[in-house]
């Protein structure tokens, strides 16, 4: 018997830029001309049926005018499209158009698009480079930054995927003007989450300037876009693959993701996360990690943003409790919650561990008492 050691040590530099601005389509073309994708001249632009006519068709024409062999691939808008089946359909369509490893992918859209496309790019041809061009506040706040890509299954959300960093991210604030008001409010849930977990000063800014944010005033939009990127970067740079600290970004998501699924996606992601944040602060209050005034401040800010803070009547709460066990933080069959330590901090359960084991009976009581 013999053993042969396959030594494959390597250092990977996944550094990339996040560009924040207005009307960044021409900037994207300039970066490509300056070598962002090296010598690659074939581009698969992937978008959804909503963004297709708003922005993707214009970008596609600009790519073609610049000499790129570019094709657009479109899937139905909405969370229900973030599946393995849609991923396979896109892959088959790309193969039929003779896209191989000599291509790059451009994701144009919101969080569903960037999540799905990032996963697809990581497996297509065993990995091809991709760019995120984010067109929603939710994508700007969370989905397009950090490299977490995934699809949903009937059982749970985001359990099938990989970590895959883009070559560059464009956060085009100009695109927020075409979002329905409900989408703007939904996107603010992740922004409030970031303030709750890392920055009390930012939390207070949101409280003071919510009216300007909802009106999409440029100074306010610039500020929240930059703050979201800063907060998420400060976490991801220390724990890219969620071995510990990055769990804090799941604040509000244990209940949030469960309720999103149980609602059959009648609730937008941010709306579900908002309710999840209410459950989380109620739990933190019961454990002495927050004062009543701090808990009430979080709920009041969610309300000010026009987000739901109650579980809809059509939700089966026992089904919701059972769905909690599909959360990726579950260990050895036990529920685990990330919890605030006041506002602007997360309590560390033990060194390097940021999710508290919580008994089902305790979680059920919290859920049943959210009016």
Coordinates of C-alpha atoms in Angstrom, one line a residue:
X1 CA 0.0 0.0 0.0
X2 CA 1.2 3.5 -0.7
X3 CA 0.1 7.1 -0.3
X4 CA 0.7 9.9 -2.7
X5 CA 0.2 13.5 -1.4
X6 CA -1.5 15.8 -3.8
X7 CA -0.2 19.1 -2.6
X8 CA -2.3 22.0 -4.0
X9 CA -1.6 25.0 -1.8
X10 CA -2.6 28.3 -3.4
X11 CA -3.3 31.9 -2.6
X12 CA -6.4 33.4 -4.2
X13 CA -6.9 37.1 -4.5
X14 CA -10.7 37.8 -4.9
X15 CA -10.4 41.5 -4.5
X16 CA -13.0 43.5 -6.5
X17 CA -14.4 47.0 -6.6
X18 CA -17.9 48.1 -5.8
X19 CA -18.8 51.2 -7.7
X20 CA -21.6 53.4 -6.4
X21 CA -23.1 56.0 -8.7
X22 CA -25.8 57.1 -11.1
X23 CA -26.3 55.8 -14.7
X24 CA -23.3 53.5 -14.6
X25 CA -23.9 51.7 -18.0
X26 CA -21.2 53.7 -19.8
X27 CA -18.8 53.2 -16.9
X28 CA -19.3 49.5 -17.3
X29 CA -18.3 49.7 -21.0
X30 CA -15.3 51.8 -20.1
X31 CA -14.1 49.2 -17.6
X32 CA -14.5 46.4 -20.1
X33 CA -12.5 48.4 -22.6
X34 CA -9.8 48.9 -20.0
X35 CA -9.5 45.2 -19.5
X36 CA -11.9 44.3 -16.7
X37 CA -12.5 40.9 -18.3
X38 CA -9.2 40.6 -20.0
X39 CA -9.4 39.3 -23.6
X40 CA -12.9 37.7 -23.2
X41 CA -15.2 39.1 -25.9
X42 CA -18.3 36.8 -25.4
X43 CA -20.8 38.0 -22.8
X44 CA -23.9 36.2 -21.5
X45 CA -26.2 38.9 -20.1
X46 CA -28.7 37.3 -17.7
X47 CA -31.6 39.3 -16.3
X48 CA -35.3 38.9 -15.4
X49 CA -38.4 39.7 -17.2
X50 CA -38.9 43.0 -15.3
X51 CA -35.4 44.4 -15.8
X52 CA -35.1 43.2 -19.4
X53 CA -36.8 46.3 -20.9
X54 CA -35.9 48.7 -18.2
X55 CA -32.1 48.4 -18.4
X56 CA -30.8 45.1 -19.9
X57 CA -31.8 45.7 -23.5
X58 CA -29.9 49.0 -23.5
X59 CA -26.8 47.4 -21.9
X60 CA -27.0 44.6 -24.5
X61 CA -27.0 47.0 -27.4
X62 CA -24.0 48.9 -25.9
X63 CA -22.1 45.7 -25.6
X64 CA -22.8 44.8 -29.2
X65 CA -21.9 48.3 -30.4
X66 CA -18.6 47.9 -28.6
X67 CA -17.8 44.7 -30.5
X68 CA -18.8 42.0 -28.0
X69 CA -20.6 38.9 -29.0
X70 CA -23.4 39.3 -26.5
X71 CA -26.6 37.4 -26.0
X72 CA -29.3 38.0 -23.4
X73 CA -31.0 35.3 -21.4
X74 CA -34.2 36.1 -19.5
X75 CA -36.1 34.3 -16.8
X76 CA -39.4 35.2 -15.1
X77 CA -39.0 37.8 -12.4
X78 CA -39.6 36.8 -8.8
X79 CA -38.2 34.7 -6.0
X80 CA -40.0 31.6 -7.3
X81 CA -37.5 31.6 -10.2
X82 CA -34.5 31.2 -8.0
X83 CA -34.4 27.5 -8.4
X84 CA -32.2 24.7 -9.7
X85 CA -34.6 24.2 -12.6
X86 CA -34.3 27.8 -13.8
X87 CA -30.5 27.6 -13.4
X88 CA -30.5 24.5 -15.6
X89 CA -32.7 26.1 -18.2
X90 CA -30.3 29.1 -18.4
X91 CA -27.3 26.8 -18.7
X92 CA -28.9 24.8 -21.5
X93 CA -29.8 28.0 -23.4
X94 CA -26.2 29.2 -23.0
X95 CA -24.8 25.9 -24.3
X96 CA -27.2 26.0 -27.3
X97 CA -25.7 29.5 -28.1
X98 CA -22.2 28.0 -28.0
X99 CA -21.1 29.7 -24.8
X100 CA -18.1 27.9 -23.3
X101 CA -15.3 28.8 -21.0
X102 CA -14.3 31.7 -23.2
X103 CA -17.1 33.9 -21.9
X104 CA -18.1 36.0 -19.0
X105 CA -21.5 36.6 -17.5
X106 CA -23.2 39.9 -16.7
X107 CA -26.0 39.8 -14.1
X108 CA -28.3 42.7 -14.4
X109 CA -31.0 42.9 -11.8
X110 CA -31.9 42.5 -8.2
X111 CA -31.1 40.0 -5.5
X112 CA -32.7 37.0 -7.3
X113 CA -30.7 37.7 -10.4
X114 CA -27.4 38.2 -8.6
X115 CA -27.9 35.1 -6.4
X116 CA -28.9 32.8 -9.2
X117 CA -26.3 34.1 -11.7
X118 CA -23.4 34.0 -9.2
X119 CA -24.2 30.3 -8.6
X120 CA -24.5 29.6 -12.3
X121 CA -21.2 31.4 -13.0
X122 CA -19.4 29.3 -10.4
X123 CA -20.4 26.0 -12.0
X124 CA -20.7 26.8 -15.7
X125 CA -17.6 25.4 -17.5
X126 CA -16.4 24.7 -13.9
X127 CA -16.3 28.5 -13.4
X128 CA -16.4 31.6 -15.5
X129 CA -16.0 35.2 -14.3
X130 CA -19.1 37.4 -13.8
X131 CA -20.1 41.0 -13.0
X132 CA -23.1 42.2 -10.9
X133 CA -25.0 45.2 -12.1
X134 CA -27.4 45.8 -9.2
X135 CA -30.7 47.5 -10.0
X136 CA -32.5 47.3 -6.6
X137 CA -31.9 48.7 -3.2
X138 CA -32.1 45.1 -1.8
X139 CA -29.3 44.0 -4.1
X140 CA -27.3 47.0 -3.3
X141 CA -27.7 46.5 0.4
X142 CA -27.0 42.8 0.5
X143 CA -27.4 40.3 -2.3
X144 CA -24.8 41.6 -4.9
X145 CA -22.0 42.1 -2.4
X146 CA -20.1 39.4 -0.4
X147 CA -20.1 36.4 -2.8
X148 CA -22.9 34.3 -1.3
X149 CA -24.8 32.7 -4.2
X150 CA -27.5 30.1 -4.1
X151 CA -30.9 28.8 -5.2
X152 CA -34.0 27.9 -3.2
X153 CA -35.7 24.5 -2.9
X154 CA -39.2 23.6 -1.9
X155 CA -37.8 22.8 1.6
X156 CA -35.8 26.0 2.3
X157 CA -34.1 29.0 0.8
X158 CA -30.4 29.4 -0.1
X159 CA -29.2 25.9 1.0
X160 CA -27.8 25.0 -2.4
X161 CA -25.1 27.3 -3.6
X162 CA -21.5 28.4 -3.3
X163 CA -19.2 31.3 -2.4
X164 CA -18.2 33.0 -5.6
X165 CA -16.9 36.5 -5.9
X166 CA -17.7 38.8 -8.9
X167 CA -15.0 40.7 -10.8
X168 CA -16.8 44.0 -10.1
X169 CA -20.2 45.2 -8.7
X170 CA -22.0 48.3 -10.0
X171 CA -24.6 49.8 -7.7
X172 CA -26.6 52.1 -10.0
X173 CA -28.7 54.3 -7.7
X174 CA -30.4 55.8 -10.7
X175 CA -32.3 52.5 -11.2
X176 CA -34.0 52.8 -7.8
X177 CA -36.3 55.4 -9.3
X178 CA -38.0 52.8 -11.4
X179 CA -38.7 50.5 -8.4
X180 CA -42.2 50.2 -6.9
X181 CA -42.5 51.8 -3.5
X182 CA -43.0 48.4 -1.9
X183 CA -39.6 47.2 -3.3
X184 CA -37.9 50.3 -1.9
X185 CA -39.3 49.6 1.5
X186 CA -38.4 46.0 1.3
X187 CA -34.8 46.9 0.5
X188 CA -34.6 49.0 3.6
X189 CA -35.0 46.0 5.8
X190 CA -31.5 44.8 5.1
X191 CA -30.2 48.3 5.6
X192 CA -31.9 48.5 9.0
X193 CA -30.5 45.1 9.8
X194 CA -26.9 46.3 9.1
X195 CA -27.5 49.3 11.4
X196 CA -28.8 47.1 14.1
X197 CA -25.9 44.7 14.1
X198 CA -23.0 47.1 13.6
X199 CA -23.6 50.8 13.8
X200 CA -25.8 52.7 16.2
X201 CA -24.9 56.0 14.6
X202 CA -26.2 54.7 11.3
X203 CA -29.3 53.5 13.0
X204 CA -29.9 57.0 14.3
X205 CA -29.3 58.4 10.8
X206 CA -31.9 56.2 9.3
X207 CA -34.3 57.3 12.0
X208 CA -33.7 61.0 11.3
X209 CA -33.6 60.7 7.5
X210 CA -36.2 58.1 6.6
X211 CA -38.4 60.6 4.8
X212 CA -35.5 61.6 2.5
X213 CA -34.5 58.0 1.9
X214 CA -38.0 57.0 0.9
X215 CA -38.1 60.1 -1.4
X216 CA -34.8 58.8 -2.9
X217 CA -33.0 62.1 -2.3
X218 CA -29.5 61.6 -3.7
X219 CA -27.5 62.5 -0.5
X220 CA -29.5 60.0 1.6
X221 CA -29.3 57.3 -1.1
X222 CA -25.5 57.8 -1.4
X223 CA -25.1 57.6 2.4
X224 CA -27.1 54.3 2.8
X225 CA -25.4 52.7 -0.2
X226 CA -21.9 53.4 1.2
X227 CA -22.8 52.4 4.7
X228 CA -24.3 49.1 3.6
X229 CA -21.1 48.3 1.7
X230 CA -18.9 49.3 4.5
X231 CA -20.7 47.3 7.2
X232 CA -20.9 44.2 5.0
X233 CA -17.3 44.5 3.9
X234 CA -16.0 44.8 7.5
X235 CA -17.7 41.4 8.3
X236 CA -17.0 39.6 5.0
X237 CA -13.3 40.5 5.0
X238 CA -12.8 38.7 8.3
X239 CA -15.0 35.7 7.5
X240 CA -15.6 35.2 3.8
X241 CA -17.0 31.7 4.1
X242 CA -19.2 32.1 7.2
X243 CA -17.1 30.0 9.6
X244 CA -18.1 32.3 12.5
X245 CA -18.4 36.1 12.4
X246 CA -20.3 36.2 9.1
X247 CA -23.3 34.6 10.9
X248 CA -24.1 38.1 12.2
X249 CA -25.3 39.0 8.8
X250 CA -28.1 36.5 9.4
X251 CA -29.7 38.8 12.0
X252 CA -33.5 38.5 11.6
X253 CA -33.1 35.8 9.0
X254 CA -33.9 32.7 11.1
X255 CA -37.6 33.6 11.3
X256 CA -37.4 35.9 8.2
X257 CA -36.4 33.2 5.7
X258 CA -38.8 30.7 7.2
X259 CA -41.8 33.1 7.0
X260 CA -40.8 34.0 3.4
X261 CA -41.1 30.4 2.5
X262 CA -44.2 29.6 4.5
X263 CA -45.9 32.6 2.9
X264 CA -45.2 31.0 -0.5
X265 CA -43.3 34.3 -1.3
X266 CA -46.4 36.5 -0.9
X267 CA -44.0 38.5 1.3
X268 CA -41.0 40.1 -0.3
X269 CA -37.7 39.2 1.2
X270 CA -37.3 42.4 3.1
X271 CA -40.8 42.2 4.5
X272 CA -40.1 38.8 5.8
X273 CA -36.8 39.9 7.3
X274 CA -38.6 42.8 9.0
X275 CA -40.9 40.4 10.8
X276 CA -37.8 38.3 11.6
X277 CA -36.1 41.3 13.2
X278 CA -39.2 41.8 15.4
X279 CA -39.0 38.2 16.6
X280 CA -35.2 38.6 17.2
X281 CA -35.5 41.8 19.3
X282 CA -38.4 40.2 21.3
X283 CA -36.1 37.2 22.0
X284 CA -33.2 39.5 22.8
X285 CA -35.4 41.4 25.2
X286 CA -36.6 38.2 26.9
X287 CA -32.9 37.2 27.4
X288 CA -31.9 40.6 28.9
X289 CA -29.8 41.6 25.9
X290 CA -31.9 44.6 25.0
X291 CA -33.9 47.1 27.0
X292 CA -37.6 47.6 26.3
X293 CA -36.7 51.1 24.9
X294 CA -34.1 49.6 22.5
X295 CA -36.6 46.9 21.4
X296 CA -39.3 49.5 20.8
X297 CA -36.8 51.7 18.8
X298 CA -36.1 48.9 16.4
X299 CA -39.8 48.2 15.8
X300 CA -40.5 51.9 15.4
X301 CA -37.8 52.3 12.8
X302 CA -39.2 49.3 10.8
X303 CA -42.7 50.9 11.0
X304 CA -41.3 54.2 9.9
X305 CA -39.8 52.5 6.8
X306 CA -43.3 51.1 6.1
X307 CA -42.3 47.5 6.8
X308 CA -44.6 44.9 8.4
X309 CA -44.0 44.1 12.1
X310 CA -46.7 41.5 12.5
X311 CA -47.1 38.0 11.1
X312 CA -50.0 37.9 8.6
X313 CA -53.1 36.0 9.6
X314 CA -52.7 33.6 6.7
X315 CA -49.4 32.2 8.1
X316 CA -49.7 28.9 9.9
X317 CA -47.6 29.6 13.0
X318 CA -47.0 26.0 13.8
X319 CA -45.8 25.4 10.2
X320 CA -43.6 28.5 10.7
X321 CA -42.0 26.9 13.8
X322 CA -41.3 23.7 12.0
X323 CA -39.8 25.6 9.0
X324 CA -37.2 27.2 11.4
X325 CA -35.4 23.9 11.3
X326 CA -34.4 24.4 7.7
X327 CA -32.3 27.4 8.7
X328 CA -28.6 26.8 7.8
X329 CA -27.5 27.8 11.4
X330 CA -29.2 24.8 12.9
X331 CA -26.7 22.5 14.5
X332 CA -27.4 18.9 15.8
X333 CA -31.1 19.5 15.4
X334 CA -31.1 22.7 17.6
X335 CA -32.3 26.1 16.6
X336 CA -29.8 28.9 16.7
X337 CA -30.4 32.6 16.6
X338 CA -28.1 35.6 16.1
X339 CA -29.1 38.2 18.7
X340 CA -28.5 41.9 19.2
X341 CA -26.6 43.3 22.2
X342 CA -28.5 46.6 22.4
X343 CA -28.5 48.5 19.1
X344 CA -25.3 48.4 16.9
X345 CA -23.8 45.3 18.4
X346 CA -24.2 41.5 18.3
X347 CA -23.8 39.3 21.4
X348 CA -21.1 36.7 21.0
X349 CA -22.3 33.4 22.4
X350 CA -18.8 32.0 22.8
X351 CA -15.5 32.9 21.2
X352 CA -16.0 33.0 17.5
X353 CA -19.7 31.8 17.7
X354 CA -22.5 34.4 17.2
X355 CA -25.6 32.2 17.2
X356 CA -27.4 31.3 20.4
X357 CA -29.0 27.8 20.8
X358 CA -32.6 28.4 21.5
X359 CA -35.2 25.8 22.7
X360 CA -38.1 25.3 20.3
X361 CA -40.6 26.1 23.1
X362 CA -38.9 29.5 23.5
X363 CA -39.0 30.3 19.8
X364 CA -42.6 29.1 19.6
X365 CA -43.6 31.5 22.4
X366 CA -42.0 34.4 20.7
X367 CA -43.6 33.6 17.4
X368 CA -47.1 33.0 18.9
X369 CA -46.9 36.4 20.7
X370 CA -46.0 38.5 17.6
X371 CA -49.4 40.1 17.1

